[in-house]
mmCIF file of C-alpha atoms in Angstrom:
data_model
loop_
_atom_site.group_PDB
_atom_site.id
_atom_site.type_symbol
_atom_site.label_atom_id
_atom_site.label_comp_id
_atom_site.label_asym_id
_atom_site.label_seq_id
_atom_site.Cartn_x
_atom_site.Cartn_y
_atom_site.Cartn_z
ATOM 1 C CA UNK S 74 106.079 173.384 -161.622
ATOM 2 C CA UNK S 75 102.865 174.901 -160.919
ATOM 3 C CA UNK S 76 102.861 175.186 -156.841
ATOM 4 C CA UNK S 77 103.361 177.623 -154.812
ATOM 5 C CA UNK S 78 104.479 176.569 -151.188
ATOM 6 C CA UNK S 79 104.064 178.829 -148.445
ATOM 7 C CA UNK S 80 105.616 179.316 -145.168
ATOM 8 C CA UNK S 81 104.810 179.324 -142.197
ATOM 9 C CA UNK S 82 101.318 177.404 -141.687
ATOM 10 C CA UNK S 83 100.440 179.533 -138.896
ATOM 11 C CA UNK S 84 102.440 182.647 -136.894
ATOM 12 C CA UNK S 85 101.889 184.345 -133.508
ATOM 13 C CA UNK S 86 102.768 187.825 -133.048
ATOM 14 C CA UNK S 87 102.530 190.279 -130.426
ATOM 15 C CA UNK S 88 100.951 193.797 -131.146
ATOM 16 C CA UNK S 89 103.952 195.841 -132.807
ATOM 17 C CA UNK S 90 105.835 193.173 -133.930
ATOM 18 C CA UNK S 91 106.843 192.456 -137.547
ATOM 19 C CA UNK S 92 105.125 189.120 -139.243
ATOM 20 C CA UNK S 93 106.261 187.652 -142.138
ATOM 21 C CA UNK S 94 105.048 185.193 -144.626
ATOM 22 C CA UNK S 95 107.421 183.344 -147.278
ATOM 23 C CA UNK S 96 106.490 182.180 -150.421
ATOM 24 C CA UNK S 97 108.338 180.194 -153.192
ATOM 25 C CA UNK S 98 107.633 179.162 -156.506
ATOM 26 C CA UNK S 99 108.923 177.555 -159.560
ATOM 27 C CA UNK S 100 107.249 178.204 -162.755
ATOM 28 C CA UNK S 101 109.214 181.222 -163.912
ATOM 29 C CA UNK S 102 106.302 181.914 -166.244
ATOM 30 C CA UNK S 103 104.468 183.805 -163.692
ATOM 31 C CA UNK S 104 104.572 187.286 -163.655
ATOM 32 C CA UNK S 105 102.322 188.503 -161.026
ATOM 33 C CA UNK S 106 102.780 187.772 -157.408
ATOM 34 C CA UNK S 107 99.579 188.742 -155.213
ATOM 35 C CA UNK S 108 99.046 188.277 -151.182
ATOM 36 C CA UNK S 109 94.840 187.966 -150.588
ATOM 37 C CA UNK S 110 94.036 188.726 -146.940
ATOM 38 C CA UNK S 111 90.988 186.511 -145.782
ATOM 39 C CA UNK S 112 88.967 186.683 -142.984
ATOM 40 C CA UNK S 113 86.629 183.778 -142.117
ATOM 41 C CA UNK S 114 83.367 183.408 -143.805
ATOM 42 C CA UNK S 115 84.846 186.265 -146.250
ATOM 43 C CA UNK S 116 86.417 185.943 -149.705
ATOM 44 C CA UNK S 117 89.876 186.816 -150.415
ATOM 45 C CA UNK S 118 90.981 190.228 -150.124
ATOM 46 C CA UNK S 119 93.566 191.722 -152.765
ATOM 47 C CA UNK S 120 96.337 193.004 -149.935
ATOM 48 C CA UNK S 121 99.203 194.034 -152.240
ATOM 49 C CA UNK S 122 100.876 192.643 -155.551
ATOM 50 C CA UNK S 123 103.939 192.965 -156.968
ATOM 51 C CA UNK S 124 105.141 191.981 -160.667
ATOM 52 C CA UNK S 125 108.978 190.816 -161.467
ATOM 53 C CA UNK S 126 110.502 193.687 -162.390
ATOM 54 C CA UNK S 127 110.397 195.301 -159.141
ATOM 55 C CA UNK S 128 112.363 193.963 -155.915
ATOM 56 C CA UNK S 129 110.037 195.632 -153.582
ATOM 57 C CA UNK S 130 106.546 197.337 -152.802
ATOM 58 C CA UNK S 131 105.678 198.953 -150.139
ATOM 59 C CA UNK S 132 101.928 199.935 -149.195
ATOM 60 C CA UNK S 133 101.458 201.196 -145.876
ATOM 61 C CA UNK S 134 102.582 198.572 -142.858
ATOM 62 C CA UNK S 135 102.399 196.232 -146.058
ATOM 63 C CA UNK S 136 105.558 195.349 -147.926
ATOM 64 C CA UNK S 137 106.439 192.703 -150.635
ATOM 65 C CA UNK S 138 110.227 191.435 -151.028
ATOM 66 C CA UNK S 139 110.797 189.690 -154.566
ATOM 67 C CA UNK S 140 113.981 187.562 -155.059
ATOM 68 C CA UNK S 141 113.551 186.419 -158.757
ATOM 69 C CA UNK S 142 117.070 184.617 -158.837
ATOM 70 C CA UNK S 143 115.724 182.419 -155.795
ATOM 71 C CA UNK S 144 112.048 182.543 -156.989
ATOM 72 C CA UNK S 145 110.732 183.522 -153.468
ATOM 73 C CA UNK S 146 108.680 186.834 -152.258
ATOM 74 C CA UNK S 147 107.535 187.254 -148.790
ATOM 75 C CA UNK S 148 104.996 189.543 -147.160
ATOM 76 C CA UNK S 149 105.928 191.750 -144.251
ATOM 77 C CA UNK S 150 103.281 193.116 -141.771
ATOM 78 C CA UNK S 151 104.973 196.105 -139.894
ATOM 79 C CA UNK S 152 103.504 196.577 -136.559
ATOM 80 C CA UNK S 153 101.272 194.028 -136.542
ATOM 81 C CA UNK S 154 97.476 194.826 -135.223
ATOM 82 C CA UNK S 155 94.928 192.677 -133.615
ATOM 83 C CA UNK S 156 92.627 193.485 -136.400
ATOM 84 C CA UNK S 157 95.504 192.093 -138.901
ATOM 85 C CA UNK S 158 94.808 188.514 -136.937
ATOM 86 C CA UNK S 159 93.160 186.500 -140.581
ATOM 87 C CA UNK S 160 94.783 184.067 -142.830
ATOM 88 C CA UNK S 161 97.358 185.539 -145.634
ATOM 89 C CA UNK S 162 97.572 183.734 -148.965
ATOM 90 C CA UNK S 163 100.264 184.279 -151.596
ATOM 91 C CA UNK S 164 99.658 183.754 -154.714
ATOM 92 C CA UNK S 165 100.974 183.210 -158.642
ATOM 93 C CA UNK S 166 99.787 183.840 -161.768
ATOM 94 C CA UNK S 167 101.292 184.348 -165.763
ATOM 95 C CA UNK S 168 99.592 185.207 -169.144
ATOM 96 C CA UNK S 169 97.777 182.686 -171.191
ATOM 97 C CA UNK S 170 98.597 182.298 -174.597
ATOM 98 C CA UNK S 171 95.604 183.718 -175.695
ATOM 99 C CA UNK S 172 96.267 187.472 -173.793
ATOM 100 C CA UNK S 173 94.996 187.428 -170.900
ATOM 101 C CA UNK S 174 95.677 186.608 -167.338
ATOM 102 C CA UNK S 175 95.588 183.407 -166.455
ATOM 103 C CA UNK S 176 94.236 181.466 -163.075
ATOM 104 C CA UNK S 177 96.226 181.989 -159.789
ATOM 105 C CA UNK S 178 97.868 179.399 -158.011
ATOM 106 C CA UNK S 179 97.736 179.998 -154.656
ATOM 107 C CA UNK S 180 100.118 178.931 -151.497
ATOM 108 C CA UNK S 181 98.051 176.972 -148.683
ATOM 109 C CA UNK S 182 97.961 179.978 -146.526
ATOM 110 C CA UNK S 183 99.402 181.354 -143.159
ATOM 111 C CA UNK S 184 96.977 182.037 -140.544
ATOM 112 C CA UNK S 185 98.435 184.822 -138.310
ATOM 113 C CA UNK S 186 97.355 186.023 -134.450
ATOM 114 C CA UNK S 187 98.758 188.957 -133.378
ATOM 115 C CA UNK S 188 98.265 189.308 -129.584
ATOM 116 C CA UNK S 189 97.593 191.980 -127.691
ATOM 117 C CA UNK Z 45 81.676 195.493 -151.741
ATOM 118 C CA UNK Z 46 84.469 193.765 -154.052
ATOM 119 C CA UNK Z 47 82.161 194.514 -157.462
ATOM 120 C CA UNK Z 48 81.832 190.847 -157.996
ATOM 121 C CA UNK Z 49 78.562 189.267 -156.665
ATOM 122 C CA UNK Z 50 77.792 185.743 -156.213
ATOM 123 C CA UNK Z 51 74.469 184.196 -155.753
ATOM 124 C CA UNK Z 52 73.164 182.358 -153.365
ATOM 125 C CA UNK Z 53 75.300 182.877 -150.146
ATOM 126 C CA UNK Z 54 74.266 179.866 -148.416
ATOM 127 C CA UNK Z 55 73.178 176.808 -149.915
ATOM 128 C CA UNK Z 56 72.088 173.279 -148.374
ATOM 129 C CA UNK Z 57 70.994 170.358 -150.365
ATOM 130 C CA UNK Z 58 71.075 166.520 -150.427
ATOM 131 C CA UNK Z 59 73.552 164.032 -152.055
ATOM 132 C CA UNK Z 60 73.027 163.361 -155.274
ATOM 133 C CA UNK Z 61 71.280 166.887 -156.249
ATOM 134 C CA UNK Z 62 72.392 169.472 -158.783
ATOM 135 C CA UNK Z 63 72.815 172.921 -157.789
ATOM 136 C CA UNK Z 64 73.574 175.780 -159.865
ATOM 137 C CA UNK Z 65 76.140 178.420 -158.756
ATOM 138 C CA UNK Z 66 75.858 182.500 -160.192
ATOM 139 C CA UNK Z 67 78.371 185.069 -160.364
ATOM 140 C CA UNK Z 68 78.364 188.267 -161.550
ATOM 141 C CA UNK Z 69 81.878 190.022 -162.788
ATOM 142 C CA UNK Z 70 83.154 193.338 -161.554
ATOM 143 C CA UNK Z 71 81.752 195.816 -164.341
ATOM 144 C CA UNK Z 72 84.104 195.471 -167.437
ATOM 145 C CA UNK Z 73 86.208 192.729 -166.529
ATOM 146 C CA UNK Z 74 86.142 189.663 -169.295
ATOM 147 C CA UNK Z 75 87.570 187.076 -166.912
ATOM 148 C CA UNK Z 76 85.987 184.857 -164.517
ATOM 149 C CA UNK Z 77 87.716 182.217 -162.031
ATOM 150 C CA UNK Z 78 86.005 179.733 -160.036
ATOM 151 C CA UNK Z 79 87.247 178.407 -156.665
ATOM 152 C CA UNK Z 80 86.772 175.728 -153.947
ATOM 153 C CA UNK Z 81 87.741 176.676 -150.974
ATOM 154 C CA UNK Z 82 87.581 173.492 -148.409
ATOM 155 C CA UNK Z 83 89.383 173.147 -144.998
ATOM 156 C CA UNK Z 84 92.596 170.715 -146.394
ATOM 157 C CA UNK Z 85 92.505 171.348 -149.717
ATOM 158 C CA UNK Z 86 92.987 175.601 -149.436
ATOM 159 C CA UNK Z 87 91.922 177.557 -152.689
ATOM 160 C CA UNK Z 88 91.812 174.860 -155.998
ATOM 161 C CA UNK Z 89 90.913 176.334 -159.192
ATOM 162 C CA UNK Z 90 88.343 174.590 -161.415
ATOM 163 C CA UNK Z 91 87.828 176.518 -164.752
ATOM 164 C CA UNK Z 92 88.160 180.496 -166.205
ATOM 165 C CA UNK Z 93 86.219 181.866 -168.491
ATOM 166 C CA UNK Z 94 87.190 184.700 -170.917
ATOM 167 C CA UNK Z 95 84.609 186.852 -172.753
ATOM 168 C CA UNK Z 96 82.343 183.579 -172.926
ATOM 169 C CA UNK Z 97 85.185 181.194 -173.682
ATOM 170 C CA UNK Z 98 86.384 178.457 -171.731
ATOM 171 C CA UNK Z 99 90.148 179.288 -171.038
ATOM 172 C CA UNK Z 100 92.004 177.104 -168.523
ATOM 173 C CA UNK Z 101 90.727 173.941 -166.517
ATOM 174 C CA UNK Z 102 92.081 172.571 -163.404
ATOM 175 C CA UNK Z 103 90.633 170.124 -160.684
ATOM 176 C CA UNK Z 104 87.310 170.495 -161.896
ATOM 177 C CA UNK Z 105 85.492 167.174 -161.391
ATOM 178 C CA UNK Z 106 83.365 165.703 -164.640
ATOM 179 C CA UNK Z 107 80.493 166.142 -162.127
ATOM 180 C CA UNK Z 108 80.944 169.717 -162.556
ATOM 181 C CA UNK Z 109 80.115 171.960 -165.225
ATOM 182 C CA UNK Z 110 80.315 175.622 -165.734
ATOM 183 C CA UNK Z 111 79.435 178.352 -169.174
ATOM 184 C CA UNK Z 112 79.770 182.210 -168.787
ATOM 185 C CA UNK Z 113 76.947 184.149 -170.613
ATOM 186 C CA UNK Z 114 77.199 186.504 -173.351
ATOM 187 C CA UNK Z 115 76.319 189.536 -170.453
ATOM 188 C CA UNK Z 116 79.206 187.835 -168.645
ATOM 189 C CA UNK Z 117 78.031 186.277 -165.882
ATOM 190 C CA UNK Z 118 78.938 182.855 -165.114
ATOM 191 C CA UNK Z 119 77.253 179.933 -163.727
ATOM 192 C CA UNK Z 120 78.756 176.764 -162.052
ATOM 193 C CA UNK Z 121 76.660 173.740 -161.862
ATOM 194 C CA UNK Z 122 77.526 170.730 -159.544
ATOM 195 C CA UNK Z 123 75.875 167.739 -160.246
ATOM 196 C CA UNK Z 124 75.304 164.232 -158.111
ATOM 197 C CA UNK Z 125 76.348 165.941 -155.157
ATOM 198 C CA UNK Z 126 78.547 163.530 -152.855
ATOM 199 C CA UNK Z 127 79.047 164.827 -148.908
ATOM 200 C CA UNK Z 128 82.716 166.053 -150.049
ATOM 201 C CA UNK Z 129 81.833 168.594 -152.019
ATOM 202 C CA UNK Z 130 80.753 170.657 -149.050
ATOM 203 C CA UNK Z 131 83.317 173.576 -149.468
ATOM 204 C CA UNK Z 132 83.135 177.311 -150.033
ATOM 205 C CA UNK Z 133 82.868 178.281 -153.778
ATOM 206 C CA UNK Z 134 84.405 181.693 -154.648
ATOM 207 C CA UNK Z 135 84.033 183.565 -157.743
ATOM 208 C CA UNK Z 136 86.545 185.953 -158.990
ATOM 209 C CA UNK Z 137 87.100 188.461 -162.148
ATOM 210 C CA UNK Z 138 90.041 190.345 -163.323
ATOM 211 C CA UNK Z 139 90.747 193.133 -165.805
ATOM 212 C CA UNK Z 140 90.627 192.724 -169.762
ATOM 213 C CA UNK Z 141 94.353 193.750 -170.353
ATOM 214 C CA UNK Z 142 97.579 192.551 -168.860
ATOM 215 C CA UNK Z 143 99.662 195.206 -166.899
ATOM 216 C CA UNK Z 144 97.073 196.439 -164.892
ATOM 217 C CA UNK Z 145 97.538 196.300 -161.304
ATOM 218 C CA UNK Z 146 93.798 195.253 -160.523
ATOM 219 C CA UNK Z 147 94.462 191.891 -160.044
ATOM 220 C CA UNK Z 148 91.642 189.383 -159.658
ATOM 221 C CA UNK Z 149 88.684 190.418 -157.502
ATOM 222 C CA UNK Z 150 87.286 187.656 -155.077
ATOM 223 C CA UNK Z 151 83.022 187.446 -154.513
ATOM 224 C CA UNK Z 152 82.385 186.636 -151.012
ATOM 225 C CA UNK Z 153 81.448 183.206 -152.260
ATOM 226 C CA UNK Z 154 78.387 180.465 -151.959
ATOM 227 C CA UNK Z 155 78.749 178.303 -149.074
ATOM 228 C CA UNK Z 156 77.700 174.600 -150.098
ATOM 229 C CA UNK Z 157 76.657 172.222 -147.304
ATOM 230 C CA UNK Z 158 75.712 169.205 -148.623
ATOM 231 C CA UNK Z 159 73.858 166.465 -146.317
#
């Protein structure tokens, strides 16, 4: 009930081209759905989030889909950069009883090459 | 710079040593998360803190140990070291109140090589 499994393990794209990264869950007591950004050597980056009452958000090349009937979101990377080459996490968390947010569970990650 | 600083970066010590992990918070956040990060396992959470309370455990080993301060920072101390617990240990903090769009803020984390 607590995982998150994430798909694919790793993705090849060429410069321009649209990558995406699924994600599905099954604790419907999360309520906020995060994609980190790491580069190697580096800590997680905070990319985009998105909480159930929205279907989509869209930052920059960066979008989030959210299907809460199926319990999946996915990441989409719109023209796809060299510099975007790192590995992409997704991520789910809910409130604790006691107020506040509790830990994330993360996905085992997606490590994407874009290609020039 | 994320806001949350971890101390040391790099850190290299022999089996059955203790070492002592710090993290600082990003400036007004009450939570704190620690991670291992190791090349199978992905990101595991051990423990969370919350304005000096322990909040939620997960695969933290009995070997391990961890207390956030009353200035919020948080230490995690690993104890009898064992070659497996070589792994990058990440620190992260998140705002006080739910519905904030923050979310949780990652250190750039203490690599542990243990020999």
């Amino acid at each position: 009930q607590q995982q998150v499994k994430q798909s694919p393990q790793s993705l090849i794209v060429q410069k321009g081209g649209i990558s995406i990264i699924n994600c599905a869950y099954e604790n419907t007591a999360f309520d906020y759905f995060p994609w980190y950004q790491q580069f190697p050597g580096k800590g997680p980056a905070l990319l985009i989030a998105i909480r159930p009452d929205v279907s989509e958000k869209k930052e920059g090349r960066f979008t989030i889909s959210f299907n809460k009937s199926a319990k999946q979101f996915s990441l989409h990377i719109m023209d796809s950069q060299p510099g975007d080459s790192a590995t992409y996490f997704c991520a789910a968390s809910g409130a604790t009883s006691g107020g506040s947010q509790g830990n994330l569970i993360f996905g085992k990650g997606t490590k994407l090459s874009v290609k020039p | 710079d994320s806001g949350v600083t971890q101390t040391p970066k790099h850190l290299i010590t022999a089996t059955g040593q203790r070492v002592t992990l710090r993290c600082s918070p990003r400036s007004g956040d009450l939570s704190v998360y620690w991670y291992q990060q190791s090349l199978d396992q992905g990101l595991q959470f051990l423990i969370q803190y919350y304005n000096g309370e322990e909040r939620a455990k997960g695969n933290i080993l009995e070997r391990f140990s961890a207390q956030q301060f009353p200035d919020l920072h948080s230490e995690l101390n690993l104890s009898s070291l064992e070659l497996g617990d070589s792994a990058l240990y990440f620190c992260a903090s998140s705002a006080p109140s739910l519905g904030t769009d923050y979310g949780y803020t990652f250190g750039s984390g203490t690599r542990l090589t243990v020999v």
